[in-house]
CSV table of C-alpha atoms in Angstrom, one decimal:
chain,number,residue,atom,x,y,z
W,1283,MET,CA,-6.0,9.3,16.1
W,1284,LEU,CA,-7.1,10.2,19.7
W,1285,ALA,CA,-10.8,10.2,18.6
W,1286,TYR,CA,-10.5,6.8,17.0
W,1287,LEU,CA,-8.5,5.0,19.7
W,1288,GLU,CA,-9.9,6.6,22.8
W,1289,CYS,CA,-13.4,7.6,21.8
W,1290,HIS,CA,-14.0,5.0,19.1
W,1291,THR,CA,-15.6,7.7,16.9
W,1292,THR,CA,-14.7,9.8,13.8
W,1293,SER,CA,-12.8,13.0,13.8
W,1294,TYR,CA,-15.9,14.9,12.8
W,1295,GLN,CA,-17.9,13.6,15.7
W,1296,TYR,CA,-15.0,14.3,18.0
W,1297,TYR,CA,-14.9,17.9,16.8
W,1298,GLN,CA,-18.6,18.3,17.2
W,1299,LYS,CA,-18.3,17.2,20.8
W,1300,LEU,CA,-15.6,19.8,21.4
W,1301,ARG,CA,-17.9,22.5,20.0
W,1302,CYS,CA,-20.7,21.4,22.3
W,1303,LEU,CA,-18.4,21.5,25.3
W,1304,THR,CA,-17.1,24.9,24.3
W,1305,ASN,CA,-20.6,26.4,24.0
W,1306,PRO,CA,-23.3,24.0,25.1
W,1307,ALA,CA,-26.1,26.5,24.3
W,1308,PHE,CA,-25.0,27.7,20.9
W,1309,PRO,CA,-22.4,25.2,19.5
W,1310,ASP,CA,-22.8,26.6,16.0
W,1311,SER,CA,-21.4,29.9,17.2
W,1312,VAL,CA,-18.0,28.3,17.9
W,1313,PRO,CA,-15.5,29.1,15.0
W,1314,ASN,CA,-15.1,26.2,12.6
W,1315,ARG,CA,-11.6,24.7,13.2
W,1316,TYR,CA,-12.3,21.3,11.7
W,1317,ALA,CA,-9.6,21.7,9.0
W,1318,GLU,CA,-7.1,22.8,11.6
W,1319,LEU,CA,-7.9,19.7,13.7
W,1320,HIS,CA,-7.1,17.4,10.8
W,1321,ARG,CA,-3.8,19.3,10.1
W,1322,VAL,CA,-2.8,19.1,13.8
W,1323,LYS,CA,-3.6,15.4,13.9
W,1324,ARG,CA,-1.3,14.6,10.9
W,1325,GLN,CA,1.5,16.7,12.3
W,1326,TRP,CA,1.2,15.1,15.7
W,1327,GLN,CA,1.3,11.6,14.3
W,1328,ASN,CA,4.4,12.5,12.2
W,1329,VAL,CA,6.2,13.9,15.2
W,1330,LYS,CA,5.3,10.9,17.3
W,1331,GLU,CA,6.8,8.5,14.7
W,1332,ILE,CA,10.0,10.6,14.5
W,1333,ILE,CA,10.4,10.3,18.3
W,1334,GLU,CA,9.4,6.6,18.4
W,1335,PHE,CA,12.0,5.6,15.7
W,1336,GLY,CA,14.8,7.6,17.3
W,1337,PHE,CA,15.2,10.5,14.9
W,1338,ALA,CA,14.0,13.3,17.2
W,1339,HIS,CA,17.3,14.6,18.7
W,1340,ASN,CA,20.2,12.9,16.7
W,1341,GLY,CA,20.2,15.3,13.8
W,1342,LYS,CA,19.6,12.5,11.3
W,1343,GLN,CA,16.9,12.4,8.6
W,1344,PRO,CA,14.9,9.2,8.3
W,1345,GLY,CA,15.3,7.4,5.0
W,1346,GLU,CA,13.0,5.0,3.1
W,1347,ARG,CA,10.9,2.7,5.4
W,1348,ASP,CA,12.6,4.1,8.6
W,1349,LEU,CA,9.3,5.2,10.1
W,1350,ALA,CA,7.3,2.1,9.8
W,1351,TYR,CA,7.2,-1.4,11.4
W,1352,PHE,CA,7.0,-4.5,9.3
W,1353,CYS,CA,5.1,-7.6,10.5
W,1354,ALA,CA,7.0,-9.2,13.4
W,1355,GLY,CA,5.5,-12.6,12.7
W,1356,CYS,CA,6.8,-13.0,9.1
W,1357,PRO,CA,10.0,-15.1,8.6
W,1358,GLN,CA,13.0,-12.8,8.8
W,1359,PRO,CA,16.6,-14.2,9.0
W,1360,GLY,CA,18.5,-12.9,11.9
W,1361,ILE,CA,15.4,-11.7,13.7
W,1362,ASN,CA,12.9,-14.5,14.3
W,1363,LEU,CA,14.4,-17.6,12.5
W,1364,PRO,CA,16.7,-20.2,14.1
W,1365,GLU,CA,20.4,-20.0,12.9
W,1366,ASP,CA,20.1,-23.4,11.2
W,1367,TRP,CA,16.8,-22.7,9.4
W,1368,LYS,CA,18.3,-23.5,6.0
W,1369,ASN,CA,18.9,-27.1,7.1
W,1370,ASP,CA,15.4,-27.6,8.3
W,1371,PRO,CA,13.8,-30.4,6.2
W,1372,GLU,CA,10.5,-28.4,6.3
W,1373,LYS,CA,12.0,-25.0,5.4
W,1374,TRP,CA,9.3,-24.5,2.9
W,1375,LYS,CA,7.3,-23.0,5.8
W,1376,TYR,CA,9.7,-20.1,5.8
W,1377,HIS,CA,8.5,-18.9,2.4
W,1378,HIS,CA,7.3,-15.4,1.9
W,1379,SER,CA,3.8,-14.5,0.8
W,1380,HIS,CA,2.2,-11.2,0.0
W,1381,CYS,CA,-1.2,-10.1,-1.2
W,1382,GLY,CA,-2.3,-6.9,-3.0
W,1383,ASP,CA,-5.5,-5.0,-3.3
W,1384,GLY,CA,-6.9,-1.6,-4.2
W,1385,CYS,CA,-9.0,0.8,-2.1
W,1386,PHE,CA,-11.2,3.1,-4.2
W,1387,SER,CA,-12.4,5.3,-1.3
W,1388,GLN,CA,-9.1,7.0,-0.5
W,1389,VAL,CA,-9.4,9.9,-3.0
W,1390,HIS,CA,-7.5,13.2,-2.9
W,1391,GLN,CA,-8.6,16.4,-4.6
W,1392,GLU,CA,-6.0,18.2,-6.7
W,1393,PRO,CA,-4.7,21.3,-4.8
W,1394,LEU,CA,-5.3,24.7,-6.3
W,1395,THR,CA,-1.7,25.7,-5.7
W,1396,GLU,CA,1.4,23.6,-5.1
W,1397,GLU,CA,2.1,25.6,-2.0
W,1398,ASN,CA,-0.9,24.1,-0.3
W,1399,ASP,CA,0.2,20.5,-1.1
W,1400,ILE,CA,2.7,19.8,1.8
W,1401,TRP,CA,4.2,16.3,2.2
W,1402,LEU,CA,5.2,15.3,5.7
W,1403,LYS,CA,6.7,12.1,4.5
W,1404,SER,CA,7.8,10.6,1.2
W,1405,GLY,CA,8.8,6.9,1.4
W,1406,GLU,CA,9.8,7.0,5.1
W,1407,GLY,CA,6.6,5.2,6.1
W,1408,PHE,CA,4.2,2.9,4.4
W,1409,MET,CA,3.6,5.0,1.3
W,1410,THR,CA,6.3,4.8,-1.4
W,1411,GLU,CA,8.7,7.6,-2.3
W,1412,LYS,CA,6.9,9.9,-4.7
W,1413,SER,CA,9.6,11.1,-7.2
W,1414,ARG,CA,10.8,7.7,-8.4
W,1415,TYR,CA,7.2,6.4,-8.5
W,1416,ALA,CA,6.2,9.4,-10.7
W,1417,GLU,CA,9.1,8.5,-13.1
W,1418,HIS,CA,7.8,4.9,-13.3
W,1419,LEU,CA,4.3,6.1,-14.1
W,1420,ALA,CA,5.6,8.4,-16.8
W,1421,SER,CA,7.6,5.6,-18.5
W,1422,ALA,CA,5.1,2.7,-18.1
W,1423,GLU,CA,2.5,1.8,-20.6
W,1424,GLU,CA,-0.7,0.1,-19.6
W,1425,ARG,CA,-1.6,-3.0,-21.7
W,1426,LYS,CA,-5.1,-3.0,-23.2
W,1427,ASP,CA,-5.8,-6.7,-22.6
W,1428,PRO,CA,-9.3,-7.9,-23.1
W,1429,ILE,CA,-11.3,-8.4,-19.8
W,1430,THR,CA,-12.2,-12.0,-19.2
W,1431,CYS,CA,-13.6,-11.6,-15.7
W,1432,HIS,CA,-17.3,-11.1,-15.1
W,1433,LYS,CA,-18.4,-7.8,-13.4
W,1434,HIS,CA,-15.1,-7.1,-11.6
W,1435,ARG,CA,-14.9,-3.5,-10.5
W,1436,ALA,CA,-11.1,-3.3,-10.3
W,1437,LEU,CA,-10.9,-4.1,-14.0
W,1438,LYS,CA,-13.9,-2.0,-15.2
W,1439,ASP,CA,-12.7,1.1,-13.3
W,1440,ARG,CA,-9.0,0.9,-14.2
W,1441,SER,CA,-9.3,3.8,-16.6
W,1442,ARG,CA,-11.9,5.7,-14.7
W,1443,ILE,CA,-11.1,9.3,-14.0
W,1444,HIS,CA,-12.5,11.2,-10.9
W,1445,LYS,CA,-13.1,14.8,-11.8
W,1446,GLY,CA,-10.9,17.2,-9.8
W,1447,CYS,CA,-8.9,14.4,-8.1
W,1448,ASP,CA,-5.2,13.6,-8.6
W,1449,VAL,CA,-5.5,10.4,-6.5
W,1450,THR,CA,-8.4,8.0,-7.0
W,1451,GLY,CA,-7.4,5.4,-4.5
W,1452,ILE,CA,-4.5,3.4,-3.0
W,1453,CYS,CA,-2.9,0.1,-4.1
W,1454,SER,CA,-1.6,-1.8,-1.0
W,1455,VAL,CA,0.6,-4.8,-0.4
W,1456,ALA,CA,0.4,-6.7,2.9
W,1457,CYS,CA,1.8,-10.0,4.2
W,1458,MET,CA,-0.7,-12.7,3.4
W,1459,ARG,CA,-0.3,-14.5,6.7
W,1460,HIS,CA,-1.0,-11.7,9.2
W,1461,GLY,CA,-2.4,-8.8,7.1
W,1462,ALA,CA,0.3,-6.3,8.1
W,1463,PHE,CA,1.1,-3.6,5.5
W,1464,VAL,CA,4.6,-3.7,3.9
W,1465,PRO,CA,6.5,-0.4,4.4
W,1466,MET,CA,7.0,1.8,1.3
W,1467,ALA,CA,4.8,-0.6,-0.7
W,1468,GLN,CA,1.6,1.4,-0.8
W,1469,VAL,CA,1.1,3.6,-3.9
W,1470,ASP,CA,-1.5,6.1,-5.2
W,1471,MET,CA,-3.8,5.3,-8.1
W,1472,GLN,CA,-4.5,8.0,-10.7
W,1473,LYS,CA,-7.0,6.3,-13.1
W,1474,GLY,CA,-8.4,3.4,-11.2
W,1475,GLU,CA,-6.5,0.1,-10.3
W,1476,ARG,CA,-4.1,-0.2,-13.2
W,1477,GLN,CA,-1.4,-2.8,-13.5
W,1478,MET,CA,1.4,-0.2,-13.6
W,1479,ASN,CA,0.4,0.9,-10.0
W,1480,MET,CA,0.4,-2.6,-8.6
W,1481,ASP,CA,3.6,-3.5,-10.4
W,1482,TYR,CA,5.5,-0.8,-8.5
W,1483,ALA,CA,3.9,-1.7,-5.2
W,1484,MET,CA,4.7,-5.4,-5.7
W,1485,SER,CA,8.3,-4.6,-6.7
W,1486,LYS,CA,8.9,-2.4,-3.6
W,1487,ALA,CA,7.4,-5.0,-1.3
W,1488,TRP,CA,9.8,-7.7,-2.5
W,1489,SER,CA,12.8,-5.3,-2.2
W,1490,TYR,CA,11.9,-4.6,1.4
W,1491,GLN,CA,13.2,-7.8,2.9
W,1492,ASP,CA,16.1,-10.1,2.2
W,1493,ILE,CA,14.1,-12.9,0.6
W,1494,MET,CA,16.7,-14.2,-1.8
W,1495,GLU,CA,17.2,-17.5,0.1
W,1496,ALA,CA,13.5,-18.3,0.4
W,1497,GLU,CA,12.2,-21.5,-1.2
W,1498,PHE,CA,9.5,-19.7,-3.1
W,1499,LEU,CA,7.2,-16.7,-3.1
W,1500,ILE,CA,3.4,-16.5,-3.2
W,1501,TRP,CA,1.6,-13.5,-4.6
W,1502,GLY,CA,-2.1,-13.2,-4.0
W,1503,TYR,CA,-4.2,-10.8,-6.0
W,1504,ASP,CA,-7.9,-11.0,-6.8
W,1505,VAL,CA,-7.3,-10.2,-10.5
W,1506,ASN,CA,-4.2,-12.3,-11.0
W,1507,CYS,CA,-6.0,-14.0,-13.9
W,1508,GLN,CA,-5.5,-10.6,-15.7
W,1509,TYR,CA,-2.4,-9.5,-13.9
W,1510,GLN,CA,-0.1,-12.5,-14.1
W,1511,PRO,CA,0.2,-13.5,-17.8
W,1512,HIS,CA,2.4,-10.5,-18.8
W,1513,HIS,CA,3.8,-9.6,-15.4
W,1514,LYS,CA,7.4,-10.7,-16.0
W,1515,GLU,CA,7.3,-9.0,-19.4
W,1516,ARG,CA,6.4,-5.7,-17.8
W,1517,VAL,CA,9.1,-6.1,-15.2
W,1518,ALA,CA,11.8,-6.9,-17.8
W,1519,ALA,CA,10.8,-3.8,-19.9
W,1520,SER,CA,11.0,-1.3,-16.9
W,1521,GLU,CA,14.1,0.1,-15.3
W,1522,PHE,CA,12.0,0.8,-12.1
W,1523,LEU,CA,10.8,-2.7,-11.5
W,1524,SER,CA,12.6,-5.9,-10.4
W,1525,LEU,CA,12.0,-9.4,-9.2
W,1526,PRO,CA,14.0,-11.1,-6.4
W,1527,GLU,CA,17.2,-12.6,-7.9
W,1528,GLY,CA,17.1,-16.3,-8.1
W,1529,LEU,CA,13.4,-16.6,-7.5
W,1530,GLU,CA,12.0,-15.4,-10.9
W,1531,ASP,CA,10.7,-18.9,-11.7
W,1532,LYS,CA,9.6,-19.7,-8.1
W,1533,ILE,CA,6.7,-17.2,-7.9
W,1534,TYR,CA,3.3,-18.7,-7.4
W,1535,TYR,CA,0.3,-16.5,-8.3
W,1536,ALA,CA,-3.0,-17.1,-6.4
W,1537,ILE,CA,-6.5,-15.8,-6.5
W,1538,GLY,CA,-9.4,-16.1,-4.1
W,1539,THR,CA,-11.9,-18.9,-4.5
W,1540,TRP,CA,-14.8,-16.5,-4.7
W,1541,HIS,CA,-13.2,-14.9,-7.8
W,1542,VAL,CA,-12.9,-18.2,-9.7
W,1543,HIS,CA,-16.6,-18.3,-10.3
W,1544,GLY,CA,-16.6,-14.8,-11.8
W,1545,HIS,CA,-14.7,-16.0,-14.9
W,1546,LYS,CA,-16.6,-16.1,-18.2
W,1547,ASN,CA,-14.2,-18.8,-19.4
W,1548,LYS,CA,-10.8,-20.3,-18.5
W,1549,CYS,CA,-8.4,-17.4,-18.4
W,1550,TYR,CA,-6.0,-18.4,-15.7
W,1551,PRO,CA,-2.9,-20.1,-17.2
């Protein structure tokens, strides 16, 4: 974190600089502590968040989403909306909108022993709580719908397995207006960008805020043409997924204009 914010460089370049400062003539003779540097960075960041959110000296343990900020600009009753916002003739502008996407570069190698796989957080920050998410994956069944989109990597790689990796990427949900990640709504992918992964991230995102009184919801996803047709069926069949009560029929699915031209035929209902 220090290397990125202060030096505008990677952790590896920052570490190499430390080796050169330690022994300018023979930097290669300095013991390799690159792995320890990464471990200290993660621990320092976790301790910093515990202090920042007020859990350092009160004896309390942080719960879900307690160590993460949500977007301060998104409409939140009681925080940044006027008291009479419900009577506003243009209250449509207080709707909630989220977008989802997958990142294929955030892979994680499977540890040789469970003792080496130490979790500093599980649901307290932006990543979701792991045990309930694992139960969802165990009970969910991925639909084998035909692909109607032309050369879309997220669809072609949804069953791809990375050898030796237990995580092949991350599915993330952010507010569409400002791009801020939604706490506890980021999930790991195991075999590419599958619908079961994004289903859980989307459900957690909509449970984060009190959005029951919103006029409507917007869900943006680059493969909504494949994702949307059976989305509500998957939610109804799962005990781990849910939609905001009263807004089941007020969800608008959107895709990017660049993706429309990648369709072989009309596949978006």
